Short mmCIF file of C-alpha atoms in Angstrom, two decimals:
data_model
loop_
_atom_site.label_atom_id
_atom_site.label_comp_id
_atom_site.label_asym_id
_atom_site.label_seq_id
_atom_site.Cartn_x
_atom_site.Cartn_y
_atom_site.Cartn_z
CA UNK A 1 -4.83 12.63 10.21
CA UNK A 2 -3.32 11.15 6.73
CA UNK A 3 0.23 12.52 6.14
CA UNK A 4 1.46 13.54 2.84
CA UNK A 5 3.43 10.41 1.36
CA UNK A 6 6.71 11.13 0.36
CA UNK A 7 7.79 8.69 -2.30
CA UNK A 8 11.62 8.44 -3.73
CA UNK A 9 11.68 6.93 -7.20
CA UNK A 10 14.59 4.41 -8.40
CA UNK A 11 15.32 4.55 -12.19
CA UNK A 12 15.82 0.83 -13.07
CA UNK A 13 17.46 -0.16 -15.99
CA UNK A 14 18.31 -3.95 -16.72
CA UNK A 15 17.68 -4.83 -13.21
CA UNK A 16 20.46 -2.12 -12.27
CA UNK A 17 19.73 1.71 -10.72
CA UNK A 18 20.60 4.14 -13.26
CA UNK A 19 21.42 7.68 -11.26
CA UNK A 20 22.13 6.17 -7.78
CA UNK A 21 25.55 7.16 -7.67
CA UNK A 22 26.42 9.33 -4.50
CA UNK A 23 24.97 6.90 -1.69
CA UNK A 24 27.28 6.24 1.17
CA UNK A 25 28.16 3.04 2.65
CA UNK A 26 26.36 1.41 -0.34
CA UNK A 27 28.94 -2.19 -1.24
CA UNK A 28 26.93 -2.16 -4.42
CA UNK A 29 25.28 1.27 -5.58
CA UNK A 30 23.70 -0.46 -8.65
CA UNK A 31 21.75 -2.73 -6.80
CA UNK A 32 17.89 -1.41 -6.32
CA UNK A 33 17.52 -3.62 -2.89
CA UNK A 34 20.26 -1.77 -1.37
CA UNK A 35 18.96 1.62 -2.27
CA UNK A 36 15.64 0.51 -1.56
CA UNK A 37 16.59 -0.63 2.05
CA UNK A 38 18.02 2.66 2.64
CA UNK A 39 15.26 4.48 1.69
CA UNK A 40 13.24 2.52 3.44
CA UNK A 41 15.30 2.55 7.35
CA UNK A 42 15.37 6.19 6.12
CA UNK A 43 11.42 6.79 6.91
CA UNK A 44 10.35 6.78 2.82
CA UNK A 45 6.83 6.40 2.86
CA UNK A 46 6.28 4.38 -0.43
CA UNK A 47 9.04 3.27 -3.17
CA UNK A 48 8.61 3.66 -6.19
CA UNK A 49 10.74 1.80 -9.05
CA UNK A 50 10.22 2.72 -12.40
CA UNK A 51 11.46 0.74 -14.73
CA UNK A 52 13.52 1.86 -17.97
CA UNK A 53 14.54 -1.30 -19.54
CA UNK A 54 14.40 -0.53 -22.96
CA UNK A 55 15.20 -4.45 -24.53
CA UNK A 56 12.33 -6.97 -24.00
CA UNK A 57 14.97 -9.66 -23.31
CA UNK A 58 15.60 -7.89 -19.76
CA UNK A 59 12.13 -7.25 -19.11
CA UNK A 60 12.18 -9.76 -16.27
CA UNK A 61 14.63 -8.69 -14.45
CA UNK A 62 11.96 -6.15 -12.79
CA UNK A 63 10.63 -9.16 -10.88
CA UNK A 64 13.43 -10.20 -9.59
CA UNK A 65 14.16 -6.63 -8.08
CA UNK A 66 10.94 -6.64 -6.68
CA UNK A 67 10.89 -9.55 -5.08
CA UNK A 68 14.71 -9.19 -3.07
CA UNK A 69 13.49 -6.14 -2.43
CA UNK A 70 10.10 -6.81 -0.68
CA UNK A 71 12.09 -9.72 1.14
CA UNK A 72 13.54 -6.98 3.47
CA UNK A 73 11.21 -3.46 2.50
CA UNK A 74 8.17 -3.83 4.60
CA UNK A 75 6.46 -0.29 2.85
CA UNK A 76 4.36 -0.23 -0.25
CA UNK A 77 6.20 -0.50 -3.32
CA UNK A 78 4.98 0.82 -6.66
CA UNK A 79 6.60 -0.46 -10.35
CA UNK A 80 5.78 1.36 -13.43
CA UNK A 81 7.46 1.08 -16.50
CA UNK A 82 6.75 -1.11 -19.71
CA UNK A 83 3.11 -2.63 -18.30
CA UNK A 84 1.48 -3.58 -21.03
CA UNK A 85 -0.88 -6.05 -19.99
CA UNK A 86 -3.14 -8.01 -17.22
CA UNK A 87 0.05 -10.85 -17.30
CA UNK A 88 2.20 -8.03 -16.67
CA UNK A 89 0.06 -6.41 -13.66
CA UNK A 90 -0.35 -10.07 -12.65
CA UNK A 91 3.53 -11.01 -12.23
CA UNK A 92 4.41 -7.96 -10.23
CA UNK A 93 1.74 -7.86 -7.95
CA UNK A 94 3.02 -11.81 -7.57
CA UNK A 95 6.21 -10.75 -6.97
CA UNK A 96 5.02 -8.66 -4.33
CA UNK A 97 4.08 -4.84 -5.89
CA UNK A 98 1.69 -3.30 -4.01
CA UNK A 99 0.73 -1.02 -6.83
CA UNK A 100 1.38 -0.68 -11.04
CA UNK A 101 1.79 2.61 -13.03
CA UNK A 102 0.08 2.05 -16.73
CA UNK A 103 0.75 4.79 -18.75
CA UNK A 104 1.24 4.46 -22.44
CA UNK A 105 -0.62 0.99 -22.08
CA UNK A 106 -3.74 2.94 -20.44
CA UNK A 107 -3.45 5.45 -23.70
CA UNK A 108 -3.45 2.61 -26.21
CA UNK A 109 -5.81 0.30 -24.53
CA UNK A 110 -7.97 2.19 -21.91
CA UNK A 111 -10.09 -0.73 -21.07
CA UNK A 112 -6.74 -2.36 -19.82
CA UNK A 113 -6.94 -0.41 -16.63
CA UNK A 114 -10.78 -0.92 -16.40
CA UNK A 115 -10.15 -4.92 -16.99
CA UNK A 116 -7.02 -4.24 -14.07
CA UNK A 117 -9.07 -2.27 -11.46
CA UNK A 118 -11.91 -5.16 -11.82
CA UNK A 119 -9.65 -7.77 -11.25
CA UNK A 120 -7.17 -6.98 -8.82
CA UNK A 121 -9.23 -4.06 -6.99
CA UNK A 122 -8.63 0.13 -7.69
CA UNK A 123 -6.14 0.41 -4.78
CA UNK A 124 -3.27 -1.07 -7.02
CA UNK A 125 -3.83 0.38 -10.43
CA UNK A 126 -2.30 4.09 -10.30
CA UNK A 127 -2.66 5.59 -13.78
CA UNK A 128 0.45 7.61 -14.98
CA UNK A 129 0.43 11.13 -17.04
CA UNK A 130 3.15 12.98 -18.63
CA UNK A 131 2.01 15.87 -19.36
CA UNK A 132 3.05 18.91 -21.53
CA UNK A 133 1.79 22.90 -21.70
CA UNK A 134 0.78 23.63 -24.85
CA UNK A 135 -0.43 26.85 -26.00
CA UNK A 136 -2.91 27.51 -22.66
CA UNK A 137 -3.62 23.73 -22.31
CA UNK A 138 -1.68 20.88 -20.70
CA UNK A 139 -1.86 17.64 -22.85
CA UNK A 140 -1.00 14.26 -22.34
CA UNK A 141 2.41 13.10 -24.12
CA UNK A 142 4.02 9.79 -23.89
CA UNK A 143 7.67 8.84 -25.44
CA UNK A 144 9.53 10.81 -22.59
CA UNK A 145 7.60 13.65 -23.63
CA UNK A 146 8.33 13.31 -27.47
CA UNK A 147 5.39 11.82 -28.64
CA UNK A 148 2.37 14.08 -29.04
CA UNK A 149 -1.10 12.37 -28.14
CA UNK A 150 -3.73 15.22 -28.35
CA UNK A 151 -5.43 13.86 -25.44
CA UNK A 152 -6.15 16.83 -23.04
CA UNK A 153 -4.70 16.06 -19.36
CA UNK A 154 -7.66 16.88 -16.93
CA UNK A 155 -10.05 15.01 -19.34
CA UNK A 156 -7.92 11.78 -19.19
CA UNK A 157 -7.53 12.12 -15.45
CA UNK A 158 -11.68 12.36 -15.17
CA UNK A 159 -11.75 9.40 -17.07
CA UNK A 160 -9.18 6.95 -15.96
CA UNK A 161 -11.01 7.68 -12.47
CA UNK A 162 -14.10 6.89 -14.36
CA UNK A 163 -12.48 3.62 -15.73
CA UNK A 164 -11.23 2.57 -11.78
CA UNK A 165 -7.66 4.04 -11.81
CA UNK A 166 -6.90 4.31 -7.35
CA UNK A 167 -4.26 7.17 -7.79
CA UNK A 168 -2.86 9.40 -10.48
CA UNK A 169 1.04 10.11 -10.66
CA UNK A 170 1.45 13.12 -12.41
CA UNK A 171 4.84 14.23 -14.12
CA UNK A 172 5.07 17.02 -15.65
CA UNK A 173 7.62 16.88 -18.69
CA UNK A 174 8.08 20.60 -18.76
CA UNK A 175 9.71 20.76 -15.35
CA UNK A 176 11.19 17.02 -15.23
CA UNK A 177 15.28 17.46 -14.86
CA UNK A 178 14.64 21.19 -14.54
CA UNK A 179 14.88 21.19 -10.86
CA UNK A 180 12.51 24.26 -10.85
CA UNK A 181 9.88 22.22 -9.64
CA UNK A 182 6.62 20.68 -9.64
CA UNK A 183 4.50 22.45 -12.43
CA UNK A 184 1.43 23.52 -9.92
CA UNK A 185 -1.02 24.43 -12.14
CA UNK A 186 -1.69 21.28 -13.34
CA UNK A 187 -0.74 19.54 -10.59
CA UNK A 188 -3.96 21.46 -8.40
CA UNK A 189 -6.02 21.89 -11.85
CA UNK A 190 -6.26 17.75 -11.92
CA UNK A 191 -6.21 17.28 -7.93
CA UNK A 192 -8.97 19.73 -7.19
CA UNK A 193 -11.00 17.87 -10.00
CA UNK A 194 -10.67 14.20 -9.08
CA UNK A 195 -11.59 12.28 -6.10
CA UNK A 196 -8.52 9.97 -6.00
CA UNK A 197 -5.06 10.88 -4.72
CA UNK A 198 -2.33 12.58 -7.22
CA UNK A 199 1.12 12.36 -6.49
CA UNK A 200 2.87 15.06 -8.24
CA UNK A 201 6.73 14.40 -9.55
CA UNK A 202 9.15 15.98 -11.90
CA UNK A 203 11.05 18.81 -11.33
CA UNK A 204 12.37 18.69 -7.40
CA UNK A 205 15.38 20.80 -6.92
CA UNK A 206 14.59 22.05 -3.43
CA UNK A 207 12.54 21.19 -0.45
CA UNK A 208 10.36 24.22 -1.00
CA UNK A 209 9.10 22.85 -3.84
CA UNK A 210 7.60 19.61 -1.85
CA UNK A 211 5.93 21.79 0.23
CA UNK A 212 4.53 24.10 -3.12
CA UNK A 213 3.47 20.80 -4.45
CA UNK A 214 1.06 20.06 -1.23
CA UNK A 215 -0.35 23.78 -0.29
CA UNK A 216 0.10 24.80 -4.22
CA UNK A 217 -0.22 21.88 -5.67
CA UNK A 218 -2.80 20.57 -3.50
CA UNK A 219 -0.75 17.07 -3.89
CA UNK A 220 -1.90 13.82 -1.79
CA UNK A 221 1.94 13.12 -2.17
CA UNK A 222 4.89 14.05 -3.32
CA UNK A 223 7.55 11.76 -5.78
CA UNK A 224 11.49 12.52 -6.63
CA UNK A 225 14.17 10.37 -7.50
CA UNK A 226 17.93 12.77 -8.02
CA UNK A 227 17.81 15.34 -5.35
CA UNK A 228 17.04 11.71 -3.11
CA UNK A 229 19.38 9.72 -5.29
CA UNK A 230 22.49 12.04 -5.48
CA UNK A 231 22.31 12.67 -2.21
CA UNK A 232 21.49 16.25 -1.55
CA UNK A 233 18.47 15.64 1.20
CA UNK A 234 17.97 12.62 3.02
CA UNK A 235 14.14 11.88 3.28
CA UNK A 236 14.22 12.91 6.96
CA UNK A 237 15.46 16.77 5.75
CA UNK A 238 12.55 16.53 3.35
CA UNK A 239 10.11 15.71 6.24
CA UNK A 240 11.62 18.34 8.69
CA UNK A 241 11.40 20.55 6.23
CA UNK A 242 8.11 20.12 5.75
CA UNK A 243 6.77 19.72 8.79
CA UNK A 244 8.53 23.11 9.59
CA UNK A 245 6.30 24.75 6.53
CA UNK A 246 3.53 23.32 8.15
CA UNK A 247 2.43 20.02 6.19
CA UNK A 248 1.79 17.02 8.39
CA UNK A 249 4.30 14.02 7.26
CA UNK A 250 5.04 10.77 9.39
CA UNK A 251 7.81 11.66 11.42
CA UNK A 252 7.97 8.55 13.79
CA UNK B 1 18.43 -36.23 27.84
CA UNK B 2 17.19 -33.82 25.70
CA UNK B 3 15.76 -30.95 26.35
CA UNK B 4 12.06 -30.14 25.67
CA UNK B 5 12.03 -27.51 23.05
CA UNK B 6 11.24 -24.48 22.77
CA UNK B 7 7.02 -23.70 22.49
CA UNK B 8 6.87 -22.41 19.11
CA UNK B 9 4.50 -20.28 17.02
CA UNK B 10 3.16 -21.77 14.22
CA UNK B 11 1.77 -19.16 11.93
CA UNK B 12 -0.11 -20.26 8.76
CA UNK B 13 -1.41 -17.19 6.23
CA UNK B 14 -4.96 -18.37 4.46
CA UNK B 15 -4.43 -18.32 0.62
CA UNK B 16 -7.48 -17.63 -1.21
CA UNK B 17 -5.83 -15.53 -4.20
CA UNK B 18 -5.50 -12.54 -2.14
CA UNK B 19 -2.83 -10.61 -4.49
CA UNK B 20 -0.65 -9.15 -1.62
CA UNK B 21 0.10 -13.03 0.08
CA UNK B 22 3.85 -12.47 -0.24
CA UNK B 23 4.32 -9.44 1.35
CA UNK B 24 2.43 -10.44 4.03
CA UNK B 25 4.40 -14.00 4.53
CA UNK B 26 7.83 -11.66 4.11
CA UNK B 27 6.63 -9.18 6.76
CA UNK B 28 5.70 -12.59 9.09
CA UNK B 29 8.73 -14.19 7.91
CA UNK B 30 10.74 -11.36 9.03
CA UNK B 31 9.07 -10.78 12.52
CA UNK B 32 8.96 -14.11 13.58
CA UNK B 33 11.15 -16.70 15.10
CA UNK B 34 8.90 -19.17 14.71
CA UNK B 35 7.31 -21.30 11.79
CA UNK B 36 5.29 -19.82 9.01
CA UNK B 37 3.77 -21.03 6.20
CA UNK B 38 0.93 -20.48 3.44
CA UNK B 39 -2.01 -22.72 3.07
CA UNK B 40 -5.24 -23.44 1.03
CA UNK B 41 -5.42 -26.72 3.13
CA UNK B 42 -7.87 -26.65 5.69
CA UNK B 43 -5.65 -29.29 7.66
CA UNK B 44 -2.98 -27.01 8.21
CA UNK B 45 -5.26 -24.33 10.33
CA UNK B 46 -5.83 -27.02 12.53
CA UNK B 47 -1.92 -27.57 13.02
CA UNK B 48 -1.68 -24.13 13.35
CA UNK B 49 -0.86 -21.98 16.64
CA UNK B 50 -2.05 -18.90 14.66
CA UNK B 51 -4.21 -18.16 11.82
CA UNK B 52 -4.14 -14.92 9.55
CA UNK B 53 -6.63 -14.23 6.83
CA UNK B 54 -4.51 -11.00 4.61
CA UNK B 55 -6.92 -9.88 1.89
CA UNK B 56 -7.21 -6.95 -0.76
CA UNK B 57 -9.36 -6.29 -3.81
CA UNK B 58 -12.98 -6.54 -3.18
CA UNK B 59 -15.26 -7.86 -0.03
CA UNK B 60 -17.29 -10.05 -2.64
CA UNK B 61 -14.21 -11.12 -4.39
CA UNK B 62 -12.79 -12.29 -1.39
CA UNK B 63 -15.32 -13.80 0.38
CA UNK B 64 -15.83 -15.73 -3.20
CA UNK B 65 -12.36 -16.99 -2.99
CA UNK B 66 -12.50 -18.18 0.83
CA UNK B 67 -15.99 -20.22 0.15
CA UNK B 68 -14.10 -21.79 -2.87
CA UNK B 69 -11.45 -23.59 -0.96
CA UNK B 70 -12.93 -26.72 -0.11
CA UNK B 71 -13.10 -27.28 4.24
CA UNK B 72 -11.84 -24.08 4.71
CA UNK B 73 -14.48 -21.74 6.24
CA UNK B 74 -15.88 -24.61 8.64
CA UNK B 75 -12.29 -25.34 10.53
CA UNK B 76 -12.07 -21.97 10.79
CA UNK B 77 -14.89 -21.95 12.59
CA UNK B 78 -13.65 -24.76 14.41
CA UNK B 79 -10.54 -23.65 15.36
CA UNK B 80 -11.19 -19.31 15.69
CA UNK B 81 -14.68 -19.82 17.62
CA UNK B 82 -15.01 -23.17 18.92
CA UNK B 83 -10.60 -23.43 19.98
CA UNK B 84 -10.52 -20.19 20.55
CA UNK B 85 -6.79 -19.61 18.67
CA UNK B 86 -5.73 -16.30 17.91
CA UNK B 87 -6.90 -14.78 14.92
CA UNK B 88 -5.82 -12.07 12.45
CA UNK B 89 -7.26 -10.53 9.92
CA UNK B 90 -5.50 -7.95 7.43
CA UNK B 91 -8.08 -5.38 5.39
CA UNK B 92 -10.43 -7.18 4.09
CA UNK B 93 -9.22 -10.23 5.75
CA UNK B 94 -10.40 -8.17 8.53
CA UNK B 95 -13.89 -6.93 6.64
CA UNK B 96 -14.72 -10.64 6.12
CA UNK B 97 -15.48 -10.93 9.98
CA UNK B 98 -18.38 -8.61 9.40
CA UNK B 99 -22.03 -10.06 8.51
CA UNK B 100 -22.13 -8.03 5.55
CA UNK B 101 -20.25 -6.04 2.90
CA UNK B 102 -21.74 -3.78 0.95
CA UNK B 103 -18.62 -3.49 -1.89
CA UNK B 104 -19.73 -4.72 -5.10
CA UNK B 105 -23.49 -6.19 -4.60
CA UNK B 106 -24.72 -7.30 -0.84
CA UNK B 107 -22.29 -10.57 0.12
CA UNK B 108 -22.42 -12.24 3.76
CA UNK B 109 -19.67 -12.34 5.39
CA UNK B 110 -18.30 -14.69 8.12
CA UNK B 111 -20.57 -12.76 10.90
CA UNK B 112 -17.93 -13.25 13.57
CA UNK B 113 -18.55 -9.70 14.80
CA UNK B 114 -21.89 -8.52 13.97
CA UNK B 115 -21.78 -4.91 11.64
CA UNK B 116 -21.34 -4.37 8.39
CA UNK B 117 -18.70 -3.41 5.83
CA UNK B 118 -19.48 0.30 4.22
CA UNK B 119 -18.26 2.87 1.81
CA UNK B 120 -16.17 5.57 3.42
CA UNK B 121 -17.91 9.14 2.40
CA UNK B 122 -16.09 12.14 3.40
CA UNK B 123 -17.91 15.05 3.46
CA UNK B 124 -14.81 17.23 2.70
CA UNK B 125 -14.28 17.17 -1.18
CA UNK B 126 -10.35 16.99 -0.59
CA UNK B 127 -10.50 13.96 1.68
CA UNK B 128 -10.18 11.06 -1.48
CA UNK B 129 -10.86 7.93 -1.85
CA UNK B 130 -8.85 5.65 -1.46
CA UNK B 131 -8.14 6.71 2.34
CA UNK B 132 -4.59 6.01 1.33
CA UNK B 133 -1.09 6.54 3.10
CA UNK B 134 0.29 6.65 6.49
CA UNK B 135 -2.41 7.48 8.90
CA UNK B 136 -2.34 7.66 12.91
CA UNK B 137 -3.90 4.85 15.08
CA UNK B 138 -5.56 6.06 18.10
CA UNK B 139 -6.47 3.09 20.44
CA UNK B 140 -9.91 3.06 22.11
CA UNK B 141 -9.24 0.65 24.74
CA UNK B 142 -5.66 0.40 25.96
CA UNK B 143 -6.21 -2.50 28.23
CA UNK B 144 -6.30 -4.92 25.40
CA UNK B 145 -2.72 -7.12 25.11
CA UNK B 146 -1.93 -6.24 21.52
CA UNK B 147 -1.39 -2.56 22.85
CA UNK B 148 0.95 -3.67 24.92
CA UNK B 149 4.33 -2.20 23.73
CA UNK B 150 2.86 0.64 21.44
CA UNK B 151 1.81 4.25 21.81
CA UNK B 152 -1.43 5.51 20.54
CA UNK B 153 -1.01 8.12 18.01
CA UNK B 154 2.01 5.26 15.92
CA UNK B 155 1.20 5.52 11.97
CA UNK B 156 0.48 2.73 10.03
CA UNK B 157 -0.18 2.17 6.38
CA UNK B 158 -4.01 2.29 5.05
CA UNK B 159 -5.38 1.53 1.67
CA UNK B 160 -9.24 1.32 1.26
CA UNK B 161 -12.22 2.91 0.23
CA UNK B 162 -15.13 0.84 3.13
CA UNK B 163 -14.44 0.50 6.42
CA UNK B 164 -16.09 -1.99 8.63
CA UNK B 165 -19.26 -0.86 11.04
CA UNK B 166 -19.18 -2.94 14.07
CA UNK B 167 -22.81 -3.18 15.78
CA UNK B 168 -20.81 -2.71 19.39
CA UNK B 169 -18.75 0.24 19.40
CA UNK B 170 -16.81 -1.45 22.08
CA UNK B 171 -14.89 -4.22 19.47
CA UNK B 172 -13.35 -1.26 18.23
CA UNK B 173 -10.17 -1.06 19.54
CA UNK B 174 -8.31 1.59 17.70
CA UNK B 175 -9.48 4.35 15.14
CA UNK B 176 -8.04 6.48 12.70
CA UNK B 177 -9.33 10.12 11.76
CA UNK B 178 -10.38 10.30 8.17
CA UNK B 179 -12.87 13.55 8.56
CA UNK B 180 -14.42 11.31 10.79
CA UNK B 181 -13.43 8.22 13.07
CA UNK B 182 -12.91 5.34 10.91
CA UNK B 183 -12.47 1.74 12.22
CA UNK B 184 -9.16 0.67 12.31
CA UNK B 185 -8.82 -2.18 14.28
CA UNK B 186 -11.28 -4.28 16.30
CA UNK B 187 -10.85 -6.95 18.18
CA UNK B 188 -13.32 -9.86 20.31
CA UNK B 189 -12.04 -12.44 22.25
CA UNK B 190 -9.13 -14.41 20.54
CA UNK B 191 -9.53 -12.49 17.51
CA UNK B 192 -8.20 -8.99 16.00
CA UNK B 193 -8.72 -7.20 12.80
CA UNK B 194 -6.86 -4.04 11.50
CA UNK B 195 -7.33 -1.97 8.29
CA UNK B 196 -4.09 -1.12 8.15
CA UNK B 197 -1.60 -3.13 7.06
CA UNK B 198 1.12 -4.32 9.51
CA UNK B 199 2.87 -6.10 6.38
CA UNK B 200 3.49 -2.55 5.06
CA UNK B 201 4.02 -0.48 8.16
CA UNK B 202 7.70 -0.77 8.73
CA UNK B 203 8.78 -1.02 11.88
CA UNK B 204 4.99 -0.49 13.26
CA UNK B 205 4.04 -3.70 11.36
CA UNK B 206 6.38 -5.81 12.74
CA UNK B 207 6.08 -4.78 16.01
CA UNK B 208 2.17 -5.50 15.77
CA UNK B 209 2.94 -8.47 14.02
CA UNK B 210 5.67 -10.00 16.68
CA UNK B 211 2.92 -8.73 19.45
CA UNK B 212 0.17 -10.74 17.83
CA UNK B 213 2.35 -13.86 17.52
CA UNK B 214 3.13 -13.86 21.14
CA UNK B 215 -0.57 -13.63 22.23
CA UNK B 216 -2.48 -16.43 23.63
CA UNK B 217 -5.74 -14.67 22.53
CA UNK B 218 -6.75 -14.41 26.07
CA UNK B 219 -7.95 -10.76 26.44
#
């Protein structure tokens, strides 16, 4: 049967990991590759790298972590962060992505991941959502979760699966940093209501809450990046763990 | 006097445009000890020891790209059917050895193994498509070389939404349970097909990936 994916996430900022501070052995605990190599002898299921670089002169330096690291990663690799267009898709699935995460791009220009999922097939355009609660509705921010859009969040997932999005990452900004985790209402209001996967993220503080994500949640997979990052479960605890609670993982 | 060298593999990855061509000449790279290169060149399959044909996006796409490179699809023919070298398709790469896909419009395909390429329904609402993640690969026929050094039951990494129908259920070599058995990897004669994708199945992948490089294509 399909496992449940668990996916650590790498902040990247000017080419650099932002958070990865607590790895052992590590020569260099800035460098993405090395983390990602970790992760990856560690059992990860996907990567994920999500870019933060803010200045538009360092925007490249996202290909160049993506293609050191898929010299030596042999998993799927996701990059979101900063797409804004078909030449951006383009140059990381070049450089060896295996999927992009649009998010404000898809809000400002929905026909961008229409024009994507055309051209480079559904399986590698994964449509990202911050969402908010507001009042007794969940909306769709963007900004970090600053900038309002009024867009409600289970009509924009219906659609962006309409328009040819292959997966839906999910963050709620209400529970991001919190380590309370994954907000599971919406999580299972927008997986029980589309017929592509959603990985749910923000919010992981404990293992528990991987396995609320799944049975709660009803998650197809599960992303985190500190309590991976700083070092407080390896990926293998998380799978144990889970496994234990009764989700199947890939424990090989 | 020097020594005759070594027999070497020779490994050359069909481009057509397929987007994921890098991962899968990293993952090759990586597994082999041997040559490997990429090619649009028809004259390089027949310098080849083995040929693999990766492939995502669409059936019609694909098939679209692989007619446009001039030379191509007829030394294939050459060298798969007539020479009998050893053969791997990757996903669709894999799909294209159908007759026909049914993704986007009716297209032919190469009609090495007769079936044809469908859409995966599930009949449980939570089962989505894309079938995608790590998902277990239970081998039909053990007896077949590629299975060599692996259990059945390993996990490997699958992304797609059609699967490929084969006409005889007996070039199915390995399945995967998606609410149902889905097809996910056949094989006839010197050549092998897998939905999955070795490229992105860790230490899986490369052992596949090593395996098919060492075999003569002799089932």
């Amino acid at each position: 049967m399909l496992k449940t994916r668990i996916i650590p996430c790498l902040d990247v900022n000017n080419g650099r990991v932002v958070k990865g501070v607590n790895f052992v052995d590590l020569i260099d605990a800035g460098d993405p590759v090395e983390q990602a190599q970790l992760y990856d002898q560690a059992g990860a299921d996907e990567l994920c790298f999500l870019d933060i670089t803010a200045s538009s002169d360092n925007r490249d330096t996202i290909y160049d972590v993506v293609t050191r690291t898929v010299e030596k990663c042999f998993m799927p690799v996701t990059v979101g962060g900063g797409i804004r267009s078909i030449s951006d898709i383009r140059k990381l699935l070049l450089a060896g992505a295996d999927k992009v995460a649009i998010n404000t791009a898809a809000i400002k220009d929905p026909g961008l991941v229409k024009k994507a999922a055309l051209k480079f097939g559904s399986q590698c355009i994964v449509v990202s959502m911050d969402v908010k609660q507001k009042d007794n509705n969940f909306e769709l921010f963007t900004h970090g979760g600053r900038t309002e859009t009024g867009i409600d969040a289970l009509t924009w997932a219906k659609k962006m699966v309409e328009f040819g999005a292959g997966e839906i990452l999910l963050t709620s900004m209400d529970k991001d940093g919190t380590q309370q985790g994954f907000d599971l209402e919406i999580t299972r209001q927008i997986a029980d209501n589309v017929s592509i996967p959603v990985i749910a993220s923000g919010g992981v503080g404990h293992l528990q809450h991987f396995v609320d994500g799944v049975k709660k949640g009803h998650a197809n997979g599960v992303l985190a990046a500190s309590i991976f990052h700083f070092g407080l479960y390896t990926i293998r605890e998380a799978k144990n763990f889970m496994n234990a609670a009764g989700v199947a993982v890939r424990i090989d | 006097m020097i020594d005759e060298p070594e027999k070497q593999t020779k490994a050359v990855i069909i481009d057509y445009g397929s987007g994921n061509l890098k991962s899968v000449f990293n993952a090759f790279k990586h597994a082999s000890s041997g040559d490997v290169s990429v090619t649009h060149d028809f004259r390089d399959l027949s310098l080849s020891s083995h040929i693999i044909l990766p492939g995502v996006g669409s059936f019609a796409d694909c098939m679209k790209g692989l007619v446009s490179l001039p030379g191509v699809i007829e030394t294939l023919q050459d060298e798969v059917i007539k020479n009998k070298k050893p053969f791997l398709g990757i996903c669709v790469g894999m799909q294209l050895m159908a007759s026909l896909g049914k993704e986007n419009g009716t297209t032919k395909g190469l009609g090495w193994i007769s079936g044809e390429v469908e859409k995966i329904t599930p009949k449980d609402p939570m089962l989505k498509i894309p079938h995608m993640g790590w998902n277990t690969v239970s081998f039909n026929s053990e007896s077949h070389p590629i299975w060599k050094k692996f259990i059945s039951g390993s996990h490997a990494y699958f992304v797609h939404s059609y699967q490929f129908i084969p006409t005889n259920k007996d070039v199915i070599l390995a399945t995967t349970e998606y609410g149902e058995n889905i097809t996910a990897v056949v094989g006839s004669d010197n050549m092998i097909g897998t939905q999955f994708h070795p490229e992105k199945s860790q230490s899986f992948g490369q052992g596949f990936i090593k395996e098919f490089l060492m075999w003569d294509g002799n089932t």
